Amino acid sequence: TQSTNENVPARAGLADTKLDQRDFESFNEIYKKVVAVNPDEDSVKELIRKRAIYYSPMVTGDFEFANGKSSAQSLNSGTADMRIYSDPISDSFRVYGRFRGLYSGPAVQSSLSAGAVGVKYTAEGHDLAVEGGSRNYAKVEGTKYLNDSWSGTLAFEKNGFYLFPGSLYPTYMGNVASGTVNWKNNDNQKAFIGYQYWSLTDNNQQ
């Protein structure tokens, strides 16, 4: 009916919100109804696209590169952090593999790499990820979603390793605790502020 069709954009918007909130039961219920009523409506097409993205495998990566001098020596450094996630299992679970790598040179050639596997659980209002890997690495990370715009994240890493600015040797390992406050206005506007505390193997703290 015309009234039903007029409600489709609003219902599609509600379904989009439910997906962001990880309320999968409500999302799937609304999704089936709006797709059945008018699959060609623009808001429904966008909803179909977002659903397809969520229910697909995904790859994330973080790469950093820098160059400069340390004690008059040429120094180039780089880090890589990649995760490959499975598609969702029972809506809420993903398994993933992770690779971390560091490089420093050419003044002093040095590199470090490690692999890990993990499980991410997503439910209404929160995410939780647990992983473990080589070099006795372990990480726990949790995010609490307060509303559509705000969330908070806490994480703890055991035997994490990082390349510090100006360091010739990327061999530091230690425990890292961190927290962030995250904000987003939509899928294209995001910001966060965070704090990290590092306790390193040589008793250096940052």
PDB file of C-alpha atoms in Angstrom:
ATOM      1  CA  THR A   1       0.000   0.000   0.000  1.00  0.00           C
ATOM      2  CA  GLN A   2       1.017   3.660  -0.346  1.00  0.00           C
ATOM      3  CA  SER A   3       1.168   4.099   3.418  1.00  0.00           C
ATOM      4  CA  THR A   4       3.434   1.064   3.745  1.00  0.00           C
ATOM      5  CA  ASN A   5       5.704   2.316   0.968  1.00  0.00           C
ATOM      6  CA  GLU A   6       5.956   5.743   2.626  1.00  0.00           C
ATOM      7  CA  ASN A   7       7.146   4.056   5.824  1.00  0.00           C
ATOM      8  CA  VAL A   8       9.896   2.105   4.051  1.00  0.00           C
ATOM      9  CA  PRO A   9      12.668   4.770   4.324  1.00  0.00           C
ATOM     10  CA  ALA A  10      11.958   5.242   8.028  1.00  0.00           C
ATOM     11  CA  ARG A  11      11.911   1.489   8.623  1.00  0.00           C
ATOM     12  CA  ALA A  12      15.116   1.059   6.617  1.00  0.00           C
ATOM     13  CA  GLY A  13      16.748   3.782   8.731  1.00  0.00           C
ATOM     14  CA  LEU A  14      15.659   1.976  11.890  1.00  0.00           C
ATOM     15  CA  ALA A  15      17.103  -1.288  10.570  1.00  0.00           C
ATOM     16  CA  ASP A  16      20.382   0.496   9.833  1.00  0.00           C
ATOM     17  CA  THR A  17      20.498   1.725  13.439  1.00  0.00           C
ATOM     18  CA  LYS A  18      19.783  -1.769  14.756  1.00  0.00           C
ATOM     19  CA  LEU A  19      22.679  -3.156  12.691  1.00  0.00           C
ATOM     20  CA  ASP A  20      25.021  -0.494  14.097  1.00  0.00           C
ATOM     21  CA  GLN A  21      23.829  -1.438  17.590  1.00  0.00           C
ATOM     22  CA  ARG A  22      24.367  -5.133  16.807  1.00  0.00           C
ATOM     23  CA  ASP A  23      20.739  -5.902  17.637  1.00  0.00           C
ATOM     24  CA  PHE A  24      20.644  -8.683  15.043  1.00  0.00           C
ATOM     25  CA  GLU A  25      17.230 -10.076  15.942  1.00  0.00           C
ATOM     26  CA  SER A  26      15.488  -6.718  15.436  1.00  0.00           C
ATOM     27  CA  PHE A  27      17.586  -5.913  12.373  1.00  0.00           C
ATOM     28  CA  ASN A  28      16.769  -9.143  10.545  1.00  0.00           C
ATOM     29  CA  GLU A  29      13.070  -8.827  11.349  1.00  0.00           C
ATOM     30  CA  ILE A  30      12.839  -5.298   9.929  1.00  0.00           C
ATOM     31  CA  TYR A  31      15.174  -6.113   7.026  1.00  0.00           C
ATOM     32  CA  LYS A  32      12.980  -8.950   5.751  1.00  0.00           C
ATOM     33  CA  LYS A  33       9.882  -6.745   5.839  1.00  0.00           C
ATOM     34  CA  VAL A  34      11.296  -3.713   4.017  1.00  0.00           C
ATOM     35  CA  VAL A  35      12.986  -5.844   1.345  1.00  0.00           C
ATOM     36  CA  ALA A  36       9.693  -7.653   0.740  1.00  0.00           C
ATOM     37  CA  VAL A  37       7.759  -4.353   0.426  1.00  0.00           C
ATOM     38  CA  ASN A  38      10.056  -2.305  -1.831  1.00  0.00           C
ATOM     39  CA  PRO A  39      13.528  -3.664  -2.649  1.00  0.00           C
ATOM     40  CA  ASP A  40      14.087  -0.937  -5.271  1.00  0.00           C
ATOM     41  CA  GLU A  41      13.772   1.998  -2.865  1.00  0.00           C
ATOM     42  CA  ASP A  42      17.126   3.789  -2.426  1.00  0.00           C
ATOM     43  CA  SER A  43      17.229   3.433   1.350  1.00  0.00           C
ATOM     44  CA  VAL A  44      16.522  -0.292   1.038  1.00  0.00           C
ATOM     45  CA  LYS A  45      19.260  -0.715  -1.581  1.00  0.00           C
ATOM     46  CA  GLU A  46      21.699   0.975   0.820  1.00  0.00           C
ATOM     47  CA  LEU A  47      20.520  -1.309   3.618  1.00  0.00           C
ATOM     48  CA  ILE A  48      21.055  -4.366   1.413  1.00  0.00           C
ATOM     49  CA  ARG A  49      24.562  -3.125   0.626  1.00  0.00           C
ATOM     50  CA  LYS A  50      25.459  -2.602   4.294  1.00  0.00           C
ATOM     51  CA  ARG A  51      24.088  -6.008   5.237  1.00  0.00           C
ATOM     52  CA  ALA A  52      26.167  -7.649   2.493  1.00  0.00           C
ATOM     53  CA  ILE A  53      29.287  -5.900   3.821  1.00  0.00           C
ATOM     54  CA  TYR A  54      28.689  -7.009   7.399  1.00  0.00           C
ATOM     55  CA  TYR A  55      27.992 -10.621   6.442  1.00  0.00           C
ATOM     56  CA  SER A  56      31.158 -10.919   4.320  1.00  0.00           C
ATOM     57  CA  PRO A  57      34.768 -11.729   5.224  1.00  0.00           C
ATOM     58  CA  MET A  58      36.885  -8.632   5.731  1.00  0.00           C
ATOM     59  CA  VAL A  59      40.505  -7.506   5.826  1.00  0.00           C
ATOM     60  CA  THR A  60      41.839  -4.634   7.930  1.00  0.00           C
ATOM     61  CA  GLY A  61      45.319  -3.143   7.863  1.00  0.00           C
ATOM     62  CA  ASP A  62      47.369  -0.463   9.566  1.00  0.00           C
ATOM     63  CA  PHE A  63      50.678   0.569   7.964  1.00  0.00           C
ATOM     64  CA  GLU A  64      53.109   3.236   9.134  1.00  0.00           C
ATOM     65  CA  PHE A  65      56.318   4.417   7.468  1.00  0.00           C
ATOM     66  CA  ALA A  66      58.884   6.996   8.568  1.00  0.00           C
ATOM     67  CA  ASN A  67      62.373   8.172   7.667  1.00  0.00           C
ATOM     68  CA  GLY A  68      64.909  10.464   9.270  1.00  0.00           C
ATOM     69  CA  LYS A  69      68.173  10.421  11.172  1.00  0.00           C
ATOM     70  CA  SER A  70      69.223   9.078  14.543  1.00  0.00           C
ATOM     71  CA  SER A  71      72.655  10.200  15.813  1.00  0.00           C
ATOM     72  CA  ALA A  72      73.545  11.284  12.243  1.00  0.00           C
ATOM     73  CA  GLN A  73      72.643   7.836  10.897  1.00  0.00           C
ATOM     74  CA  SER A  74      70.049   7.270   8.212  1.00  0.00           C
ATOM     75  CA  LEU A  75      66.966   5.642   9.624  1.00  0.00           C
ATOM     76  CA  ASN A  76      63.926   4.257   7.873  1.00  0.00           C
ATOM     77  CA  SER A  77      61.277   2.377   9.757  1.00  0.00           C
ATOM     78  CA  GLY A  78      57.959   0.741   9.089  1.00  0.00           C
ATOM     79  CA  THR A  79      55.235  -1.232  10.823  1.00  0.00           C
ATOM     80  CA  ALA A  80      52.453  -3.436   9.460  1.00  0.00           C
ATOM     81  CA  ASP A  81      49.427  -4.834  11.265  1.00  0.00           C
ATOM     82  CA  MET A  82      46.946  -6.919   9.247  1.00  0.00           C
ATOM     83  CA  ARG A  83      43.887  -8.936  10.224  1.00  0.00           C
ATOM     84  CA  ILE A  84      41.847 -11.280   8.020  1.00  0.00           C
ATOM     85  CA  TYR A  85      38.369 -12.002   9.416  1.00  0.00           C
ATOM     86  CA  SER A  86      35.968 -14.781   8.509  1.00  0.00           C
ATOM     87  CA  ASP A  87      32.351 -13.992   7.686  1.00  0.00           C
ATOM     88  CA  PRO A  88      30.094 -13.905  10.788  1.00  0.00           C
ATOM     89  CA  ILE A  89      29.264 -17.201  12.488  1.00  0.00           C
ATOM     90  CA  SER A  90      25.758 -17.161  14.003  1.00  0.00           C
ATOM     91  CA  ASP A  91      25.681 -13.357  13.482  1.00  0.00           C
ATOM     92  CA  SER A  92      27.965 -12.601  16.417  1.00  0.00           C
ATOM     93  CA  PHE A  93      31.288 -14.447  16.026  1.00  0.00           C
ATOM     94  CA  ARG A  94      34.236 -14.002  13.678  1.00  0.00           C
ATOM     95  CA  VAL A  95      37.549 -15.837  13.744  1.00  0.00           C
ATOM     96  CA  TYR A  96      40.621 -14.082  12.382  1.00  0.00           C
ATOM     97  CA  GLY A  97      44.305 -14.336  11.715  1.00  0.00           C
ATOM     98  CA  ARG A  98      46.718 -11.499  12.399  1.00  0.00           C
ATOM     99  CA  PHE A  99      50.206 -10.566  11.194  1.00  0.00           C
ATOM    100  CA  ARG A 100      52.421  -7.928  12.819  1.00  0.00           C
ATOM    101  CA  GLY A 101      55.741  -6.817  11.420  1.00  0.00           C
ATOM    102  CA  LEU A 102      58.378  -4.146  12.055  1.00  0.00           C
ATOM    103  CA  TYR A 103      61.456  -3.020  10.132  1.00  0.00           C
ATOM    104  CA  SER A 104      64.269  -0.578  10.895  1.00  0.00           C
ATOM    105  CA  GLY A 105      67.340   0.341   8.855  1.00  0.00           C
ATOM    106  CA  PRO A 106      69.607   0.788   6.983  1.00  0.00           C
ATOM    107  CA  ALA A 107      71.920   2.126   9.709  1.00  0.00           C
ATOM    108  CA  VAL A 108      71.131  -1.000  11.674  1.00  0.00           C
ATOM    109  CA  GLN A 109      69.157  -3.676   9.852  1.00  0.00           C
ATOM    110  CA  SER A 110      66.548  -5.092  12.190  1.00  0.00           C
ATOM    111  CA  SER A 111      63.132  -6.676  11.803  1.00  0.00           C
ATOM    112  CA  LEU A 112      60.566  -8.478  13.891  1.00  0.00           C
ATOM    113  CA  SER A 113      57.358 -10.338  12.988  1.00  0.00           C
ATOM    114  CA  ALA A 114      54.692 -12.421  14.681  1.00  0.00           C
ATOM    115  CA  GLY A 115      51.414 -14.148  13.915  1.00  0.00           C
ATOM    116  CA  ALA A 116      48.279 -14.636  15.983  1.00  0.00           C
ATOM    117  CA  VAL A 117      44.739 -16.018  15.807  1.00  0.00           C
ATOM    118  CA  GLY A 118      41.683 -14.684  17.575  1.00  0.00           C
ATOM    119  CA  VAL A 119      37.935 -14.677  18.058  1.00  0.00           C
ATOM    120  CA  LYS A 120      35.745 -11.572  18.007  1.00  0.00           C
ATOM    121  CA  TYR A 121      32.315 -11.607  19.629  1.00  0.00           C
ATOM    122  CA  THR A 122      29.813  -8.916  18.697  1.00  0.00           C
ATOM    123  CA  ALA A 123      26.502  -8.417  20.482  1.00  0.00           C
ATOM    124  CA  GLU A 124      24.057  -5.633  21.224  1.00  0.00           C
ATOM    125  CA  GLY A 125      25.948  -2.843  22.917  1.00  0.00           C
ATOM    126  CA  HIS A 126      29.434  -4.325  22.984  1.00  0.00           C
ATOM    127  CA  ASP A 127      32.309  -6.111  21.218  1.00  0.00           C
ATOM    128  CA  LEU A 128      34.914  -8.425  22.724  1.00  0.00           C
ATOM    129  CA  ALA A 129      38.044  -9.804  21.012  1.00  0.00           C
ATOM    130  CA  VAL A 130      40.532 -12.323  22.412  1.00  0.00           C
ATOM    131  CA  GLU A 131      43.685 -13.433  20.590  1.00  0.00           C
ATOM    132  CA  GLY A 132      46.944 -15.269  21.149  1.00  0.00           C
ATOM    133  CA  GLY A 133      49.996 -15.975  19.052  1.00  0.00           C
ATOM    134  CA  SER A 134      53.703 -16.478  18.666  1.00  0.00           C
ATOM    135  CA  ARG A 135      56.264 -14.872  20.999  1.00  0.00           C
ATOM    136  CA  ASN A 136      53.834 -15.555  23.895  1.00  0.00           C
ATOM    137  CA  TYR A 137      51.543 -12.808  22.649  1.00  0.00           C
ATOM    138  CA  ALA A 138      48.020 -12.313  23.993  1.00  0.00           C
ATOM    139  CA  LYS A 139      45.456  -9.533  23.744  1.00  0.00           C
ATOM    140  CA  VAL A 140      42.003  -8.799  25.157  1.00  0.00           C
ATOM    141  CA  GLU A 141      39.997  -5.856  23.817  1.00  0.00           C
ATOM    142  CA  GLY A 142      36.461  -4.781  24.656  1.00  0.00           C
ATOM    143  CA  THR A 143      34.247  -1.969  23.363  1.00  0.00           C
ATOM    144  CA  LYS A 144      31.047  -0.676  24.974  1.00  0.00           C
ATOM    145  CA  TYR A 145      28.619   1.257  22.750  1.00  0.00           C
ATOM    146  CA  LEU A 146      26.860   3.943  24.783  1.00  0.00           C
ATOM    147  CA  ASN A 147      24.656   5.266  21.956  1.00  0.00           C
ATOM    148  CA  ASP A 148      24.757   5.823  18.196  1.00  0.00           C
ATOM    149  CA  SER A 149      27.656   8.303  18.512  1.00  0.00           C
ATOM    150  CA  TRP A 150      29.752   7.368  21.536  1.00  0.00           C
ATOM    151  CA  SER A 151      31.653   4.283  22.638  1.00  0.00           C
ATOM    152  CA  GLY A 152      34.574   3.372  24.871  1.00  0.00           C
ATOM    153  CA  THR A 153      37.334   0.787  24.366  1.00  0.00           C
ATOM    154  CA  LEU A 154      39.707  -0.886  26.837  1.00  0.00           C
ATOM    155  CA  ALA A 155      42.538  -3.232  25.838  1.00  0.00           C
ATOM    156  CA  PHE A 156      45.428  -5.141  27.382  1.00  0.00           C
ATOM    157  CA  GLU A 157      48.338  -6.714  25.465  1.00  0.00           C
ATOM    158  CA  LYS A 158      50.895  -9.142  26.813  1.00  0.00           C
ATOM    159  CA  ASN A 159      54.272  -9.172  25.047  1.00  0.00           C
ATOM    160  CA  GLY A 160      53.293  -6.618  22.455  1.00  0.00           C
ATOM    161  CA  PHE A 161      56.122  -5.110  20.421  1.00  0.00           C
ATOM    162  CA  TYR A 162      56.384  -1.692  18.853  1.00  0.00           C
ATOM    163  CA  LEU A 163      58.885   0.524  17.059  1.00  0.00           C
ATOM    164  CA  PHE A 164      59.461   3.672  19.091  1.00  0.00           C
ATOM    165  CA  PRO A 165      60.170   6.991  17.334  1.00  0.00           C
ATOM    166  CA  GLY A 166      63.910   7.294  16.683  1.00  0.00           C
ATOM    167  CA  SER A 167      64.645   3.734  17.768  1.00  0.00           C
ATOM    168  CA  LEU A 168      67.222   1.789  15.754  1.00  0.00           C
ATOM    169  CA  TYR A 169      66.196  -1.523  17.307  1.00  0.00           C
ATOM    170  CA  PRO A 170      62.520  -2.576  17.115  1.00  0.00           C
ATOM    171  CA  THR A 171      62.998  -5.252  19.753  1.00  0.00           C
ATOM    172  CA  TYR A 172      61.088  -3.790  22.648  1.00  0.00           C
ATOM    173  CA  MET A 173      58.480  -6.142  24.069  1.00  0.00           C
ATOM    174  CA  GLY A 174      56.218  -5.677  27.038  1.00  0.00           C
ATOM    175  CA  ASN A 175      52.708  -5.230  28.355  1.00  0.00           C
ATOM    176  CA  VAL A 176      50.448  -2.446  27.129  1.00  0.00           C
ATOM    177  CA  ALA A 177      47.199  -1.166  28.658  1.00  0.00           C
ATOM    178  CA  SER A 178      45.122   1.308  26.681  1.00  0.00           C
ATOM    179  CA  GLY A 179      41.785   3.072  26.621  1.00  0.00           C
ATOM    180  CA  THR A 180      39.994   5.211  24.045  1.00  0.00           C
ATOM    181  CA  VAL A 181      36.836   7.264  23.795  1.00  0.00           C
ATOM    182  CA  ASN A 182      35.334   7.033  20.299  1.00  0.00           C
ATOM    183  CA  TRP A 183      32.903   9.335  18.491  1.00  0.00           C
ATOM    184  CA  LYS A 184      31.188   9.080  15.139  1.00  0.00           C
ATOM    185  CA  ASN A 185      28.556  11.132  13.342  1.00  0.00           C
ATOM    186  CA  ASN A 186      28.080   8.721  10.449  1.00  0.00           C
ATOM    187  CA  ASP A 187      30.171   6.223   8.518  1.00  0.00           C
ATOM    188  CA  ASN A 188      32.371   9.048   7.194  1.00  0.00           C
ATOM    189  CA  GLN A 189      32.980  11.181  10.305  1.00  0.00           C
ATOM    190  CA  LYS A 190      34.862   9.524  13.155  1.00  0.00           C
ATOM    191  CA  ALA A 191      37.284  10.630  15.869  1.00  0.00           C
ATOM    192  CA  PHE A 192      38.831   9.234  19.044  1.00  0.00           C
ATOM    193  CA  ILE A 193      41.076  10.189  21.938  1.00  0.00           C
ATOM    194  CA  GLY A 194      43.089   7.609  23.832  1.00  0.00           C
ATOM    195  CA  TYR A 195      45.799   6.822  26.356  1.00  0.00           C
ATOM    196  CA  GLN A 196      48.392   4.010  26.467  1.00  0.00           C
ATOM    197  CA  TYR A 197      50.599   2.833  29.323  1.00  0.00           C
ATOM    198  CA  TRP A 198      53.612   0.712  28.366  1.00  0.00           C
ATOM    199  CA  SER A 199      55.599  -1.503  30.722  1.00  0.00           C
ATOM    200  CA  LEU A 200      58.605  -2.786  28.764  1.00  0.00           C
ATOM    201  CA  THR A 201      60.971  -5.701  29.330  1.00  0.00           C
ATOM    202  CA  ASP A 202      63.856  -3.401  30.265  1.00  0.00           C
ATOM    203  CA  ASN A 203      61.707  -1.777  32.976  1.00  0.00           C
ATOM    204  CA  ASN A 204      61.321   1.329  30.860  1.00  0.00           C
ATOM    205  CA  GLN A 205      57.834   2.822  31.147  1.00  0.00           C
ATOM    206  CA  GLN A 206      56.140   5.200  28.737  1.00  0.00           C
TER     207      GLN A 206
END
